PDB file of C-alpha atoms and ligand atoms in Angstrom:
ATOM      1  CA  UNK A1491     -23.131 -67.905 -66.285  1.00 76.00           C
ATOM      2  CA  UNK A1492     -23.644 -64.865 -65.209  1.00 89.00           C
ATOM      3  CA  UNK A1493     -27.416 -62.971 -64.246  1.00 96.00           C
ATOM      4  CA  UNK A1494     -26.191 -59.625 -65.923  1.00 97.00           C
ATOM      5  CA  UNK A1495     -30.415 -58.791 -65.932  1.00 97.00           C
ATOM      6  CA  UNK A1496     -30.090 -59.280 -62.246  1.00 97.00           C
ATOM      7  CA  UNK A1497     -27.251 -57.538 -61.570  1.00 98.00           C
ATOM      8  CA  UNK A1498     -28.162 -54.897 -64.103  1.00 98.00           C
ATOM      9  CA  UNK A1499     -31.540 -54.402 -62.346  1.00 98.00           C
ATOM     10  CA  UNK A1500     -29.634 -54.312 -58.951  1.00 98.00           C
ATOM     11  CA  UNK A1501     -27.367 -51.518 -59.741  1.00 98.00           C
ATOM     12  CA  UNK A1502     -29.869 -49.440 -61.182  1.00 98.00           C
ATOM     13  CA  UNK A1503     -31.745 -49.687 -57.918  1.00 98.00           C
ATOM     14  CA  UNK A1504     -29.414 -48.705 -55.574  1.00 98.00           C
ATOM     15  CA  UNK A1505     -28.296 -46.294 -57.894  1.00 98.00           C
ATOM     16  CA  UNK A1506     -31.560 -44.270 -57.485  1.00 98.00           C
ATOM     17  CA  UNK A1507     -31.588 -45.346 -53.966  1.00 98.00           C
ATOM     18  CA  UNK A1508     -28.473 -43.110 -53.396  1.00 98.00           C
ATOM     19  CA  UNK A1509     -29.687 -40.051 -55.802  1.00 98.00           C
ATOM     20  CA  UNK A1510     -32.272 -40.443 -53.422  1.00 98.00           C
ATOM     21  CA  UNK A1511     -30.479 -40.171 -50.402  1.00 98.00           C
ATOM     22  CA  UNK A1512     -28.830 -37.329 -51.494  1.00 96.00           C
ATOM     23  CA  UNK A1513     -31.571 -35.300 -52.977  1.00 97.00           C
ATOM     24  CA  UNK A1514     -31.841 -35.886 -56.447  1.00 97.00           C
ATOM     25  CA  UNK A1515     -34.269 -37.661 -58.513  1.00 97.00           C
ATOM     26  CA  UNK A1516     -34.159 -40.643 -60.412  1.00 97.00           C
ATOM     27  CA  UNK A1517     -33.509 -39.664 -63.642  1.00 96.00           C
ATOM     28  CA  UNK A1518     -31.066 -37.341 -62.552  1.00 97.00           C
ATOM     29  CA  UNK A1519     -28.565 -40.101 -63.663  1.00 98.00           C
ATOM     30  CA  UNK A1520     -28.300 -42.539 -66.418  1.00 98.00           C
ATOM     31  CA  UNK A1521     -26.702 -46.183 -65.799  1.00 98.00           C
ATOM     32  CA  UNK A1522     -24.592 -47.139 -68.638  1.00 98.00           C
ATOM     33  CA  UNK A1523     -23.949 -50.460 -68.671  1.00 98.00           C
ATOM     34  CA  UNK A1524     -20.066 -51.012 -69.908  1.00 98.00           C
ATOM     35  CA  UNK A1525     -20.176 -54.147 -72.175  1.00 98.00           C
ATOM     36  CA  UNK A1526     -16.475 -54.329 -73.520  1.00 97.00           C
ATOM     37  CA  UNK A1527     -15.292 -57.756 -74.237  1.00 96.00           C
ATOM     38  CA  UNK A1528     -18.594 -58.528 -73.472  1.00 96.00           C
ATOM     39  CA  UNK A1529     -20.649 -61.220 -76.479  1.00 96.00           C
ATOM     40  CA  UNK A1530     -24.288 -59.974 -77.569  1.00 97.00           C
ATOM     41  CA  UNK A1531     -25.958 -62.589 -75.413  1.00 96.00           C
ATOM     42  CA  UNK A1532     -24.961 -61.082 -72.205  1.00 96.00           C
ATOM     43  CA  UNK A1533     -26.257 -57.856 -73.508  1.00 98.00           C
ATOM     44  CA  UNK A1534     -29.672 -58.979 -74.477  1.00 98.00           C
ATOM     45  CA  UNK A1535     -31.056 -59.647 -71.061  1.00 98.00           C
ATOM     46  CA  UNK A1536     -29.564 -56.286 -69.924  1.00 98.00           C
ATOM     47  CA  UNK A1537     -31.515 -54.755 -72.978  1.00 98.00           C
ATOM     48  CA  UNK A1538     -34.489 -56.682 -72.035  1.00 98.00           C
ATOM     49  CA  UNK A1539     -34.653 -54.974 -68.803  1.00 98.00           C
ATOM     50  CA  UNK A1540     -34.624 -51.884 -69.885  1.00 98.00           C
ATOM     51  CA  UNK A1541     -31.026 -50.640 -70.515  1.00 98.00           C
ATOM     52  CA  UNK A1542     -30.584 -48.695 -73.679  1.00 98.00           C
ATOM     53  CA  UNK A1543     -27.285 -47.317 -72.944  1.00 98.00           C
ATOM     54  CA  UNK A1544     -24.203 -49.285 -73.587  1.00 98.00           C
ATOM     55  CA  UNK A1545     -20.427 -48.092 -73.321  1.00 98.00           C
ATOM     56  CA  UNK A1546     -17.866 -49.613 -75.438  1.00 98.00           C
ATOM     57  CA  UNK A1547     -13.833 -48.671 -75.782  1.00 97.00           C
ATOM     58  CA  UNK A1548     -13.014 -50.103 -79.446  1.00 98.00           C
ATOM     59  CA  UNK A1549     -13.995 -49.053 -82.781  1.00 98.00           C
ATOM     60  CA  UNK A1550     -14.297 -52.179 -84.492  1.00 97.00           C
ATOM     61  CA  UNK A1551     -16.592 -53.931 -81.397  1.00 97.00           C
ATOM     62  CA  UNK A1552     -19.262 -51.110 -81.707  1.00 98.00           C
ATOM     63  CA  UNK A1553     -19.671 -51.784 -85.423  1.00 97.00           C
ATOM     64  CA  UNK A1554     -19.876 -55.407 -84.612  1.00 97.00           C
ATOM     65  CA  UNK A1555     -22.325 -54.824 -81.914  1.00 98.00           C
ATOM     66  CA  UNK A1556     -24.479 -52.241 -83.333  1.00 97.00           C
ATOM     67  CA  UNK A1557     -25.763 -54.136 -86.107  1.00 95.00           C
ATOM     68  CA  UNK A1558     -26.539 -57.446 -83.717  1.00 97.00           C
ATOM     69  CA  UNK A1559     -28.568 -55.380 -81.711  1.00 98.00           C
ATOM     70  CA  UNK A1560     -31.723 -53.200 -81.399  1.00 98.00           C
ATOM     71  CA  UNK A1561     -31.654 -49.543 -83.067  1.00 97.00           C
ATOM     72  CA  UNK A1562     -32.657 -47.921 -80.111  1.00 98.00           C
ATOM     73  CA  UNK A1563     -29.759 -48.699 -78.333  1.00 98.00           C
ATOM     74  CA  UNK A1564     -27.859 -45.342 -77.284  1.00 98.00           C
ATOM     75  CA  UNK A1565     -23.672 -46.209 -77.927  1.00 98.00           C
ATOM     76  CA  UNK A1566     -21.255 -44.650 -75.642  1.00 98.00           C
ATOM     77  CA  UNK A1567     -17.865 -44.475 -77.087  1.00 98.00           C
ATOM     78  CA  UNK A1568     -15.807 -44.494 -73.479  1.00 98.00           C
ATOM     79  CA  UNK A1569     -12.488 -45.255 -75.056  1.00 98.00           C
ATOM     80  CA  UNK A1570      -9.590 -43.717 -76.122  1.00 97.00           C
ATOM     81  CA  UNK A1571     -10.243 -42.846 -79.658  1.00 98.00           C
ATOM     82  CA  UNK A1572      -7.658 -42.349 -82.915  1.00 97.00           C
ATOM     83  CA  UNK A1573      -8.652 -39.906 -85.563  1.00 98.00           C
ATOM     84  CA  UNK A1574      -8.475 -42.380 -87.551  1.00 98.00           C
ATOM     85  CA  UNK A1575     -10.896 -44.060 -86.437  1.00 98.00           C
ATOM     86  CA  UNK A1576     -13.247 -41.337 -85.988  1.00 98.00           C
ATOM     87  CA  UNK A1577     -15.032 -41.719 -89.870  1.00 98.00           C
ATOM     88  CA  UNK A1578     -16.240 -45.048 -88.602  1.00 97.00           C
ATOM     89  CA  UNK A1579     -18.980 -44.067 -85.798  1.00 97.00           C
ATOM     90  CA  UNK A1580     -19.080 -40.681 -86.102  1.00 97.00           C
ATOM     91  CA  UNK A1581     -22.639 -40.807 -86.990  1.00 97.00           C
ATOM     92  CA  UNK A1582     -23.237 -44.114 -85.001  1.00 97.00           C
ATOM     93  CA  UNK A1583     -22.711 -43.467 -81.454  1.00 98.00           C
ATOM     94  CA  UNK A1584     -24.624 -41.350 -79.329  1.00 98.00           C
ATOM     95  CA  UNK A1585     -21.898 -40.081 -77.608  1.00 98.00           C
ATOM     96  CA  UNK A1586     -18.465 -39.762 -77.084  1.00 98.00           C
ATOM     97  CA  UNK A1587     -16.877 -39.495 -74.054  1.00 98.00           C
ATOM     98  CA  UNK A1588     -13.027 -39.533 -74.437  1.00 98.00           C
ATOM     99  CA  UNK A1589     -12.501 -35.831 -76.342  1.00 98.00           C
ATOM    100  CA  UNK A1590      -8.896 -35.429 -74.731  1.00 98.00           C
ATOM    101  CA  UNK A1591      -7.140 -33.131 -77.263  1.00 98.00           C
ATOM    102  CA  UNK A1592      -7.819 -30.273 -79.767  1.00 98.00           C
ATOM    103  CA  UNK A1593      -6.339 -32.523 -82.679  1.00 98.00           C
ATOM    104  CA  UNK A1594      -9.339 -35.307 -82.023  1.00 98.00           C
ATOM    105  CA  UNK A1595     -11.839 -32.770 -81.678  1.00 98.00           C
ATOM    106  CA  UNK A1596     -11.044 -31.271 -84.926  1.00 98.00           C
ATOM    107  CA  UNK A1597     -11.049 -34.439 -86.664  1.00 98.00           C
ATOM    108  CA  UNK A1598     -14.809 -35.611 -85.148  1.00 98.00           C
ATOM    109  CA  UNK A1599     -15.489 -31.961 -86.109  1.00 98.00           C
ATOM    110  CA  UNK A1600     -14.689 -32.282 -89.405  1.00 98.00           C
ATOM    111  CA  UNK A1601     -16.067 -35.587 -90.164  1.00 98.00           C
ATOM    112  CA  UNK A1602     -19.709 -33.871 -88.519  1.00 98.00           C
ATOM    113  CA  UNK A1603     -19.399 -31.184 -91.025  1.00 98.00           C
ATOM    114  CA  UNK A1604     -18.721 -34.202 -94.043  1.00 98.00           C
ATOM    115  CA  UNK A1605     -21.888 -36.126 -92.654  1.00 98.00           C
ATOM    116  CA  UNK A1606     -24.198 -33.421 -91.702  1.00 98.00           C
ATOM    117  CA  UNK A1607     -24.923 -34.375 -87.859  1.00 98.00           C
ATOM    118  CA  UNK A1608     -23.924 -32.978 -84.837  1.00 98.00           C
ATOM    119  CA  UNK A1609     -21.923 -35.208 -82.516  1.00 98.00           C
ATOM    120  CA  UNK A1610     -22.357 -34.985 -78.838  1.00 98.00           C
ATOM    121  CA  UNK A1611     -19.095 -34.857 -76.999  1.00 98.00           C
ATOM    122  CA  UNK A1612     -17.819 -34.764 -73.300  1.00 98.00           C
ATOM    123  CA  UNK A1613     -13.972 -33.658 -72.865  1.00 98.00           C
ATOM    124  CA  UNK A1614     -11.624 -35.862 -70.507  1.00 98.00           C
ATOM    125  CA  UNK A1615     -10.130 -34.874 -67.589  1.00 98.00           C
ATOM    126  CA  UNK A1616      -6.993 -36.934 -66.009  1.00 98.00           C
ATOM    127  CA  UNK A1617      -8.046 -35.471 -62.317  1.00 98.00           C
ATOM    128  CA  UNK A1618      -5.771 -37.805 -60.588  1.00 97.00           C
ATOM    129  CA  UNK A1619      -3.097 -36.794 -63.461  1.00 97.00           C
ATOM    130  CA  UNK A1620      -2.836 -40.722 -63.550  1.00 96.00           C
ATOM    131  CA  UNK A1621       0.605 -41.277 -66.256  1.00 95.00           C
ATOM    132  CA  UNK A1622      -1.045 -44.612 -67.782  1.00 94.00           C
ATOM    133  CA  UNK A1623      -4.553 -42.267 -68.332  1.00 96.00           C
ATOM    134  CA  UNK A1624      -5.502 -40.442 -71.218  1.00 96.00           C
ATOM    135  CA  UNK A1625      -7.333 -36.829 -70.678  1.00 97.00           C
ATOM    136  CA  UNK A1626      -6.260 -33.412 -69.816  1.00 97.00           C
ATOM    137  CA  UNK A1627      -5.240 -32.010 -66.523  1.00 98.00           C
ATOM    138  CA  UNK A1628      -7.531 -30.142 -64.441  1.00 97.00           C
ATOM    139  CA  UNK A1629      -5.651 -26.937 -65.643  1.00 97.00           C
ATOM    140  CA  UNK A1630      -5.582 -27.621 -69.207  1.00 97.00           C
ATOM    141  CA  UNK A1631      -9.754 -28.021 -69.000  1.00 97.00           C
ATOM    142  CA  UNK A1632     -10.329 -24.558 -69.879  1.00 96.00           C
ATOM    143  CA  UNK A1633      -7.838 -24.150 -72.798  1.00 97.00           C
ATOM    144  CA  UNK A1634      -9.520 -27.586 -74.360  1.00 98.00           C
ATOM    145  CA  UNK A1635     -12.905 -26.194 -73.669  1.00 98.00           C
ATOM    146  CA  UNK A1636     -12.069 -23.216 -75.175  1.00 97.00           C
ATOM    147  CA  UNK A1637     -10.903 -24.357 -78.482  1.00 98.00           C
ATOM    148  CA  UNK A1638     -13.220 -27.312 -78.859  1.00 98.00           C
ATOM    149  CA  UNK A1639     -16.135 -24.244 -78.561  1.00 97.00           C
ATOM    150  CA  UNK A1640     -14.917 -22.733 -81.675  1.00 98.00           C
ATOM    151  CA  UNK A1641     -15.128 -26.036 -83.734  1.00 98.00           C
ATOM    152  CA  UNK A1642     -18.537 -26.445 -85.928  1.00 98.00           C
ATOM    153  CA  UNK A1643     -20.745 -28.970 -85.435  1.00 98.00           C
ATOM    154  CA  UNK A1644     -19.807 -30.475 -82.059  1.00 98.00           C
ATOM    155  CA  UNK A1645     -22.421 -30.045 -78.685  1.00 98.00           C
ATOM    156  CA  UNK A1646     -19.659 -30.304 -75.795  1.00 98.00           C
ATOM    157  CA  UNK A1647     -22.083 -31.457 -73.349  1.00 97.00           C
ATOM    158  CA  UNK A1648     -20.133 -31.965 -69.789  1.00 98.00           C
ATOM    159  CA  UNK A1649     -16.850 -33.887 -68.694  1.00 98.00           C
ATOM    160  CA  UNK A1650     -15.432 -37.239 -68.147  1.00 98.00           C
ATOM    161  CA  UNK A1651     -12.677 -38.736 -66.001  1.00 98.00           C
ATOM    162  CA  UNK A1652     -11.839 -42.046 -65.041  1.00 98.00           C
ATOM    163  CA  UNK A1653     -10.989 -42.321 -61.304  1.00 98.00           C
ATOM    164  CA  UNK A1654      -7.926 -43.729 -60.038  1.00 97.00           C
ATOM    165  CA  UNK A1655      -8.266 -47.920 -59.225  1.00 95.00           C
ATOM    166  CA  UNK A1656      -8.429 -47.871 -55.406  1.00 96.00           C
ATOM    167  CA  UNK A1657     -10.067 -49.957 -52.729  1.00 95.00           C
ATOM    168  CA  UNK A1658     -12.008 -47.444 -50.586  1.00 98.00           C
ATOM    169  CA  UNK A1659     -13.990 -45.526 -53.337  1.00 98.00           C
ATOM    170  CA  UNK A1660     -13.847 -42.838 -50.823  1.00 98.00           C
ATOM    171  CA  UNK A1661     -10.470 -42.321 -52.083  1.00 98.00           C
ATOM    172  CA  UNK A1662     -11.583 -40.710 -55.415  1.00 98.00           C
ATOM    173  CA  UNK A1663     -14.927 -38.860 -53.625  1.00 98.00           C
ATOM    174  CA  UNK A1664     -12.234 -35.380 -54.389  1.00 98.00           C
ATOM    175  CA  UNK A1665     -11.407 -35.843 -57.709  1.00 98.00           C
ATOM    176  CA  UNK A1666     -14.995 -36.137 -58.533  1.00 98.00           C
ATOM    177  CA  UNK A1667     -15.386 -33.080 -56.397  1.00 98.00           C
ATOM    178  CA  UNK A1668     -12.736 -31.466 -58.385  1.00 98.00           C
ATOM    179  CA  UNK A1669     -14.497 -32.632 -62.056  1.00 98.00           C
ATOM    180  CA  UNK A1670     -17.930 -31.194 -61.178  1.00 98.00           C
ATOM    181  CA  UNK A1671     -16.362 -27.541 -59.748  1.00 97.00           C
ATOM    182  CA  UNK A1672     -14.643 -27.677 -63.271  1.00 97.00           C
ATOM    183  CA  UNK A1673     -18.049 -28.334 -65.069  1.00 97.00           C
ATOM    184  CA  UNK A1674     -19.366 -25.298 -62.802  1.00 96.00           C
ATOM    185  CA  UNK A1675     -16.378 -23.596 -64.022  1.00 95.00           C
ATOM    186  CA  UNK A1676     -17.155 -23.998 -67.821  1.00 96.00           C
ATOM    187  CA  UNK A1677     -20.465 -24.328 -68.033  1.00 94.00           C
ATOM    188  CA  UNK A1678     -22.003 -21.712 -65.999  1.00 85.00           C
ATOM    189  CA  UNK A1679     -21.950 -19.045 -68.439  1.00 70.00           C
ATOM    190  CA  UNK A1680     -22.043 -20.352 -71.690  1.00 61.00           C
ATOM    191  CA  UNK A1681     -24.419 -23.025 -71.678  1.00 57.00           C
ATOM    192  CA  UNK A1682     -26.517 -23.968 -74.392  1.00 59.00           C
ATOM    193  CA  UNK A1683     -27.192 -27.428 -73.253  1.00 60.00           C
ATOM    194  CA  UNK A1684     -30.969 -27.741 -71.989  1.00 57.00           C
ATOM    195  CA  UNK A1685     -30.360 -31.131 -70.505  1.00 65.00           C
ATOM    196  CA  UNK A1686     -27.645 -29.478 -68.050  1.00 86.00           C
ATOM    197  CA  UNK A1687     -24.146 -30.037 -68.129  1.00 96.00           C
ATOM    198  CA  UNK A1688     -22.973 -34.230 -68.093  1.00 98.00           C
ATOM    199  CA  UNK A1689     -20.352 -35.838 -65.760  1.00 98.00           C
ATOM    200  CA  UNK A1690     -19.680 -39.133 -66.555  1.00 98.00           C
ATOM    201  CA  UNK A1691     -17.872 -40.352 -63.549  1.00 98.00           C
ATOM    202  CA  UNK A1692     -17.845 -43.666 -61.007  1.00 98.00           C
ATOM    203  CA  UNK A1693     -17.079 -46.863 -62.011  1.00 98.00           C
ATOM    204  CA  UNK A1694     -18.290 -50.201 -60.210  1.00 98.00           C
ATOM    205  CA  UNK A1695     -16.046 -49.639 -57.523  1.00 97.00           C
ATOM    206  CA  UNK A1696     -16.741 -46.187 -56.927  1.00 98.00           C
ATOM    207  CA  UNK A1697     -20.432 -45.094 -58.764  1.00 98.00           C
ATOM    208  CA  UNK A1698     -21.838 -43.807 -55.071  1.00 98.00           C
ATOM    209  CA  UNK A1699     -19.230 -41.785 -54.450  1.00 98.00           C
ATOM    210  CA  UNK A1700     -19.577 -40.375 -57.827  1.00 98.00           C
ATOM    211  CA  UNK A1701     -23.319 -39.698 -57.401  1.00 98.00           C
ATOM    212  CA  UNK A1702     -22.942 -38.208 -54.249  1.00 98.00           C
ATOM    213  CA  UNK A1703     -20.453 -36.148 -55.716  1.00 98.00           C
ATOM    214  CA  UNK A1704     -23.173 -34.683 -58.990  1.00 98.00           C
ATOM    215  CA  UNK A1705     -22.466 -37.522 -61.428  1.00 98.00           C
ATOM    216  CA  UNK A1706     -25.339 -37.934 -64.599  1.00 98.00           C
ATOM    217  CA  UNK A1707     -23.557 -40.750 -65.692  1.00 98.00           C
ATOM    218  CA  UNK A1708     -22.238 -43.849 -64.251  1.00 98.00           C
ATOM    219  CA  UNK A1709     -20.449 -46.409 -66.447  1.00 98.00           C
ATOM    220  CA  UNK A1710     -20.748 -49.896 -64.951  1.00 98.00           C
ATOM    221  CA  UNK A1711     -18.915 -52.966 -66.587  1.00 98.00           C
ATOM    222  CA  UNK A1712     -17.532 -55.890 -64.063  1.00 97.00           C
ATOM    223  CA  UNK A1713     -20.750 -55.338 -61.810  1.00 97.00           C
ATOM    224  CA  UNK A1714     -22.810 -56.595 -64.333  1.00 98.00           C
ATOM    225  CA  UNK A1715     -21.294 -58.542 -66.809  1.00 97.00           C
ATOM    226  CA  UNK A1716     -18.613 -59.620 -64.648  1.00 95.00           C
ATOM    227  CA  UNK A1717     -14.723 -59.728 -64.450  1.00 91.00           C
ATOM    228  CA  UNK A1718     -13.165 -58.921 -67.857  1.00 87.00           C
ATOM    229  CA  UNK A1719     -10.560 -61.715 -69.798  1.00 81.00           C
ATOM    230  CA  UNK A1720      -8.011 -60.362 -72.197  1.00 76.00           C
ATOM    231  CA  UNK A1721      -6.989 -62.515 -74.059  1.00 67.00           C
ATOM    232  CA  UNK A1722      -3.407 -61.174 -75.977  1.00 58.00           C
TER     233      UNK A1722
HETATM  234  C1  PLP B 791     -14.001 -50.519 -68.582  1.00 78.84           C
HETATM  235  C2  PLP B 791     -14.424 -49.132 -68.286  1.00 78.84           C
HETATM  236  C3  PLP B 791     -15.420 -48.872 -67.324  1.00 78.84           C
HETATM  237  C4  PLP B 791     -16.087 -49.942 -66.491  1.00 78.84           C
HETATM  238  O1  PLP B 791     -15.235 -50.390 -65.482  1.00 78.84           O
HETATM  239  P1  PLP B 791     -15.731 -51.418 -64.355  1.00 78.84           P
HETATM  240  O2  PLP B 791     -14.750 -51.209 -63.264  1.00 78.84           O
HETATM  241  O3  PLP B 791     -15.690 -52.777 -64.956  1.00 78.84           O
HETATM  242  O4  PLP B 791     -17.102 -51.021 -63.946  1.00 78.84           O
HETATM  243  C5  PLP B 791     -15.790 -47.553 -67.141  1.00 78.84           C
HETATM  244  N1  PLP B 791     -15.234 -46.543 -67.851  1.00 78.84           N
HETATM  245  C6  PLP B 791     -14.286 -46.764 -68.763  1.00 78.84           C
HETATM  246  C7  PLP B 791     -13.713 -45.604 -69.503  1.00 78.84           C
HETATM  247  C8  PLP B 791     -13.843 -48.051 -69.010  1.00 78.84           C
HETATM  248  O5  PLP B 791     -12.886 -48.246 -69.931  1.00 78.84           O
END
């Protein structure tokens, strides 16, 4: 089976070795270990070494997960999400990552309002204006940003974009280039957010690239808890 506390502990290392490297401290960047497909053992140990962030890309799996596992646990919803889907963890995640149109964003909005909470969001940018990707182009950023500002109870707190699949990572370093001069775009001005503006960007293929290039979060899956099976 696999060591996912060892290789859990191993990517955290080297991921502050290289915030290191390039001048930026440890916590500069939070490891978020992707556990998708993934059964509640193999997340235990990960817990157990100290990981309290966990990404998942289905409704229905949170749910199951959450309750099997400690409260403390910060959920990342990484996944394309319906609005129908949105009642379910609106309150339950800590954040969600995958904002890629106005409609979604009003729906998460108005569930907030229903519930009372404020949901952290980040909106999602198709850099790489990949057809089988969901997000918004580069372009569209600002008109998303723009309308998702005026919607109550919803903290847009940075961007998210998942990189093309390549095999030199330093294939992708521009389009993370390209997501954080967006953020600087956005954010500069109208910031409200005293944690600084989030990029979650770099998978396990390409998470140096995407800390050299300013990412605060990384979202790890196959490096830890190894290859994925779908099963149809
Ligand atoms: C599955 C997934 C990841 C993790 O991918 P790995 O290549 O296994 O590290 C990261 N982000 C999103 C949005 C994902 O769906």
């Amino acid at each position: 089976m696999v060591d996912t506390k060892e290789n859990y502990l191993q990517i955290k290392n080297n991921m502050i070795s290289v915030l290191e490297k390039c001048g930026r401290k440890p916590e500069d960047a939070t490891l978020i270990a992707v556990s998708k497909t993934k059964p509640v053992e193999m997340l235990q140990p990960v817990y157990d070494a100290g990981c309290r962030d966990f990404g998942e890309n289905k409704v229905q799996e949170i749910m199951d997960k959450i309750d099997k596992l400690p409260s403390d646990i910060r959920w990342h919803m990484i996944g394309h999400l319906q609005t129908n889907k949105v009642k379910y963890i609106v309150d339950k995640v800590y954040m969600i990552h995958s904002v890629d149109s106005v409609h979604l964003a009003e729906a998460i909005s108005k569930e907030a309002v229903k519930k009372n909470v404020t949901v952290k969001i980040l909106l999602e940018i198709n850099v790489a204006e990949e057809e089988s990707k969901f997000g918004v182009t580069l372009q569209a950023g600002r008109e998303l940003y723009e309308k998702v500002s005026e919607l109550p109870n919803l903290q847009i707190c940075g961007l998210m974009t998942i990189a093309p699949y390549v095999e030199n990572p330093e294939e992708n370093r521009q389009y993370f280039a390209n997501l954080r001069e967006l953020s600087v775009d956005l954010f500069s001005k109208n910031n409200d957010n005293k944690d600084g503006v989030s990029l979650s960007m770099g998978m396990s293929g390409d998470y140096e690239v995407a800390l050299e290039e300013g990412a605060t979060m990384i979202r790890v899956g196959s490096s830890i808890f190894g290859e994925r099976v779908y099963t149809v």
